[in-house]
Amino acid sequence: MAESEKPHISSGLEGVYITESSICKVAGQQGRLYYRGYPIGALSKNSNFEEVTYLLLLGRLPTSAELAGFKSQLADARDLPKGVVDIIKEMSGKSHPMDILRTATSSLSAYDPEVADPSPEANLRKSIRIISKMSSIVATIGRINSGGSYVTPDKSMSHEENFLYMLNAKKPDKRQVDIMRDMFIIHAEHSSNASTFGTMVAGSTLADIYSAITAGISVLKGPLHGGADEAALKMMKAIGNPDNTESYIESALAGKQKIMGFGHRVYKAYDPRAKIIKEYLVSLQPDSSEEVKNYTAIALRAEKMMLDKLSTSHGIWPNVDFFAGPVYVAAGIAPELFTPIFAASRSSGWCAHMIEYWQNNKLFRPLEAYTGKLDLEYVPIDKRQ
Amino acid sequence: MAESEKPHISSGLEGVYITESSICKVAGQQGRLYYRGYPIGALSKNSNFEEVTYLLLLGRLPTSAELAGFKSQLADARDLPKGVVDIIKEMSGKSHPMDILRTATSSLSAYDPEVADPSPEANLRKSIRIISKMSSIVATIGRINSGGSYVTPDKSMSHEENFLYMLNAKKPDKRQVDIMRDMFIIHAEHSSNASTFGTMVAGSTLADIYSAITAGISVLKGPLHGGADEAALKMMKAIGNPDNTESYIESALAGKQKIMGFGHRVYKAYDPRAKIIKEYLVSLQPDSSEEVKNYTAIALRAEKMMLDKLSTSHGIWPNVDFFAGPVYVAAGIAPELFTPIFAASRSSGWCAHMIEYWQNNKLFRPLEAYTGKLDLEYVPIDKRQ
């Protein structure tokens, strides 16, 4: 194209395909989600985070022996170097946990002797270490923020069990572990969303995988992406009493405010992850605290109201972030850890995408349409008006 | 588009326009580059890093009073918190300086009370702090890597002078300062290249500017992007004797190796930055060390050889990274600091783009074409083959 023509702008890259991939299918029109061909519902019901991570990284479900080996690789990598814990301590109390996670994960590269090895085998080993340690970092951020000190990981526990153990310094109960397993699985992958795409942009320069994952965490922080679950719970807190739900949302919509936890670029149907989390939340009710019951009532009334509006221009579907908050509260998780847990889960998808993209790498380098002037004269500073 | 159709893949986003912008024009066919309408040659000849940063962030050249105020804002922000210096010390000797820069810059958010304020005014103030401190971080990495300790910045010096002072713990000579001024100006901006684009992907989620800049650094590390200047000098070192230049490159081309410092997605002519740096390098020769003279001879012979091939399929133009290495060596800069200096310079362009993009923000969320299977049956682990 000649440089003077006015080009078409692909705003937000909506509808632009950037690569082929066999990792994840988001069937947005049907409201279906697949990891490596398996429906998310089947994985959420039957699987666990280690197995899902194996599936995402290696492309197929493992045998018993393969899974056992993979689990011990993950478990062996859990412990954090002192320098990483020091960063968490220094930033704790001054920073959002996402800022701490971004910094601490970035620092992990200093302790990995394979950081500069670009071979696929080394990238798989580094991925396992990153995925394992990111959960340890998130747990340690929560632990130190609540006044505790670093808990040495327990290799005999599952990934989600050890996460809760490092967070609370006590063996978790089954209900907590089940919740975290579900949340880790559901958040592990979602095709080329903003953070996975940001990971790929970094990796496409042939930067190492620590740089790529740090970019992913940087992208995930925003309230239009990973930060939405925390923002949705904040809204439920602001609503306070379930009877205020409708009036709060009507007035937010009238003020053209975004309702956090609703709407998605790709889903034009019920987000299947939201459906799973909602069912989970409802199943928890009999044994829930008053706080969780209250959030649940607000969430269900808000959902009904938004679904009733589906035939109007305001109608939008709930997404994965909407019901997540109350479920996390039921597992005793502080709201500021929601997005870091999302990041720790998504590290599996980020690493899987990087390993796949590097097989046929191409640098991401888009263009901008220049709208300014040209050939301005540099006027000496004492002659400027 | 129906989900079953085979979509067009915009590989590497080549030729895809992502936004309108009035910051930078890369006229690739003509080999011209403009910052806010001013040709890079005029800025390199007449301006300085502070003024160029003002121009990029605020859209016009400052008056004397405006520049004086802006310079003192930058100078006031130079000092680094102890926690940031501690990270540099801890990672030094274990990490590439880009990994340290990425981590230390990420940690800066802990010390900025305005981190969560998304107003344009706060983002301008945060940009000034980030741009100022990134140079201090790079200088401190170099200082600590060479066995020294943190040098308190000198507010009376210019940006480039203070950078060299913090790096070497002594007042730099004029020649060094001139070189650094030129390099800081030339690297300050280059439209939506991979790292600026990565910055925008992170910022588009409404993540804060520290997250966005950390993403930019993560992207810049790769040898296909910022890492190319260090890689190009490594090649010159491997060539060793100027008389080996032609045979080395012929055999690299025959082996289909990438010649670092040549070729660019956008320029289909001589990169105007390479031209400026080359002229600069040649002008330095009379007073250069044997090492610099040697690199220069190799660089000029490699350039001639590649230009001679322009009529063939192998012909590609040198880019900004090719002549940068020998010039940095002439200023006494260690090769491992080339890319971090690039990042510290480019922080101006990253911040300018973020401030502009947020005025009309849209989340970047592209698509992938799924090539895998669907609706696979989850087979229990003891039944898998």
XYZ file of C-alpha atoms in Angstrom, chain A residues 26-208:
183
model
C -13.335 -21.112 22.179
C -16.588 -21.771 20.333
C -18.044 -18.401 21.215
C -21.338 -18.766 19.354
C -22.133 -22.052 21.068
C -20.660 -21.156 24.452
C -18.213 -24.055 24.385
C -14.570 -24.261 25.429
C -12.064 -27.039 24.696
C -8.498 -27.615 25.899
C -6.689 -29.774 23.317
C -10.071 -31.018 22.142
C -11.494 -31.920 25.581
C -14.610 -30.011 26.737
C -13.889 -27.864 29.796
C -16.793 -29.510 31.650
C -15.221 -32.971 31.433
C -11.854 -31.666 32.616
C -13.373 -29.700 35.463
C -15.317 -32.768 36.571
C -12.606 -35.424 36.229
C -9.171 -33.914 36.077
C -6.717 -31.900 38.190
C -4.314 -29.030 37.568
C -1.234 -31.171 37.024
C -2.979 -33.324 34.427
C -4.481 -30.302 32.656
C -1.040 -28.677 32.572
C 0.446 -31.844 31.061
C -2.355 -31.839 28.490
C -1.800 -28.199 27.566
C 2.002 -28.407 27.371
C 2.329 -31.818 25.718
C -0.887 -32.080 23.720
C -2.415 -35.257 25.163
C -3.543 -36.766 28.449
C -0.761 -38.612 30.310
C -0.646 -42.252 31.370
C -0.424 -42.988 35.104
C 3.355 -43.250 34.951
C 3.715 -40.056 32.918
C 1.479 -38.133 35.282
C 3.353 -39.388 38.325
C 6.647 -38.236 36.804
C 5.215 -34.886 35.810
C 3.699 -34.327 39.267
C 7.015 -34.920 40.943
C 8.773 -32.518 38.553
C 6.235 -29.860 39.519
C 6.463 -30.692 43.232
C 10.281 -30.647 43.183
C 10.262 -27.096 41.793
C 7.965 -25.557 44.420
C 10.491 -24.071 46.801
C 11.369 -20.366 46.324
C 14.902 -18.916 46.442
C 15.496 -16.541 49.358
C 15.976 -13.608 46.941
C 12.439 -14.097 45.620
C 10.934 -14.234 49.121
C 12.912 -11.060 49.952
C 11.250 -9.227 47.041
C 7.825 -10.335 48.292
C 8.642 -9.113 51.807
C 9.999 -5.781 50.551
C 7.002 -5.035 48.312
C 4.348 -6.399 50.680
C 2.175 -3.670 52.137
C 3.308 -1.228 49.431
C 1.922 -2.973 46.350
C -0.997 -4.777 44.788
C -0.195 -8.517 44.797
C -0.146 -8.476 40.978
C 2.770 -6.022 41.099
C 4.581 -8.307 43.529
C 3.837 -11.391 41.423
C 5.100 -9.608 38.278
C 8.340 -8.607 39.996
C 8.952 -11.877 41.829
C 8.288 -13.991 38.725
C 10.597 -11.754 36.701
C 13.331 -12.324 39.287
C 13.045 -16.135 38.981
C 15.215 -16.022 35.860
C 18.237 -15.298 38.081
C 17.981 -18.753 39.645
C 17.444 -20.814 36.498
C 20.714 -21.992 34.943
C 18.848 -22.815 31.713
C 17.416 -19.320 31.218
C 19.301 -18.684 27.959
C 18.819 -22.170 26.477
C 16.206 -21.846 23.704
C 15.822 -25.575 22.994
C 12.294 -27.029 23.204
C 13.444 -29.470 25.916
C 14.820 -26.655 28.080
C 11.680 -24.578 27.510
C 9.531 -27.453 28.739
C 11.673 -27.813 31.864
C 11.583 -24.041 32.454
C 7.806 -24.028 31.953
C 7.367 -26.647 34.655
C 9.502 -24.604 37.039
C 7.644 -21.361 36.287
C 4.187 -22.934 36.642
C 5.170 -24.573 39.917
C 6.838 -21.517 41.420
C 4.192 -18.982 40.403
C 1.682 -20.720 42.680
C 4.261 -20.688 45.476
C 4.809 -16.956 44.909
C 1.077 -16.193 45.033
C 0.640 -18.239 48.216
C 3.649 -16.530 49.787
C 2.332 -13.073 48.889
C -0.932 -13.933 50.670
C 0.941 -15.441 53.603
C 3.264 -12.479 54.108
C 0.465 -9.942 53.542
C -1.443 -11.534 56.409
C 1.555 -11.271 58.725
C 2.927 -14.787 58.386
C 6.288 -15.999 57.177
C 7.366 -18.228 54.282
C 6.022 -21.774 54.455
C 8.292 -24.458 53.017
C 6.256 -26.398 50.436
C 5.125 -29.960 51.055
C 6.092 -32.201 48.136
C 3.642 -34.900 49.143
C 0.641 -32.682 48.456
C -1.146 -32.002 45.171
C -0.568 -28.633 43.453
C -3.773 -27.017 44.753
C -3.423 -28.569 48.228
C 0.138 -27.285 48.568
C -0.967 -23.857 47.356
C -3.465 -23.597 50.212
C -0.937 -25.035 52.656
C 1.677 -22.403 51.739
C -0.991 -19.702 51.937
C -2.454 -20.633 55.324
C 0.314 -22.683 56.973
C -2.142 -25.461 57.667
C -3.422 -28.503 55.827
C -6.523 -27.411 53.879
C -9.881 -29.173 54.085
C -11.294 -31.086 51.129
C -13.825 -28.422 50.236
C -11.132 -25.774 49.852
C -8.976 -28.096 47.769
C -11.900 -28.955 45.497
C -12.656 -25.273 44.919
C -9.060 -24.440 44.113
C -8.712 -27.428 41.777
C -11.730 -26.247 39.828
C -10.514 -22.654 39.676
C -7.001 -23.672 38.607
C -8.404 -25.870 35.814
C -10.938 -23.328 34.580
C -8.395 -20.504 34.420
C -5.557 -22.507 32.869
C -6.110 -21.526 29.225
C -8.273 -19.399 26.939
C -6.640 -19.095 23.495
C -5.153 -15.775 22.405
C -6.686 -13.458 24.958
C -4.797 -10.287 25.832
C -2.332 -11.798 28.315
C -1.546 -14.882 26.239
C -1.145 -12.618 23.235
C 1.176 -10.326 25.232
C 3.217 -13.385 26.204
C 3.493 -14.302 22.519
C 4.468 -10.745 21.486
C 7.383 -10.903 23.952
C 8.366 -14.435 22.992
C 8.189 -13.607 19.279
C 11.387 -11.509 19.627
C 13.041 -14.741 20.851
C 13.204 -13.299 24.351
C 13.401 -16.115 26.916
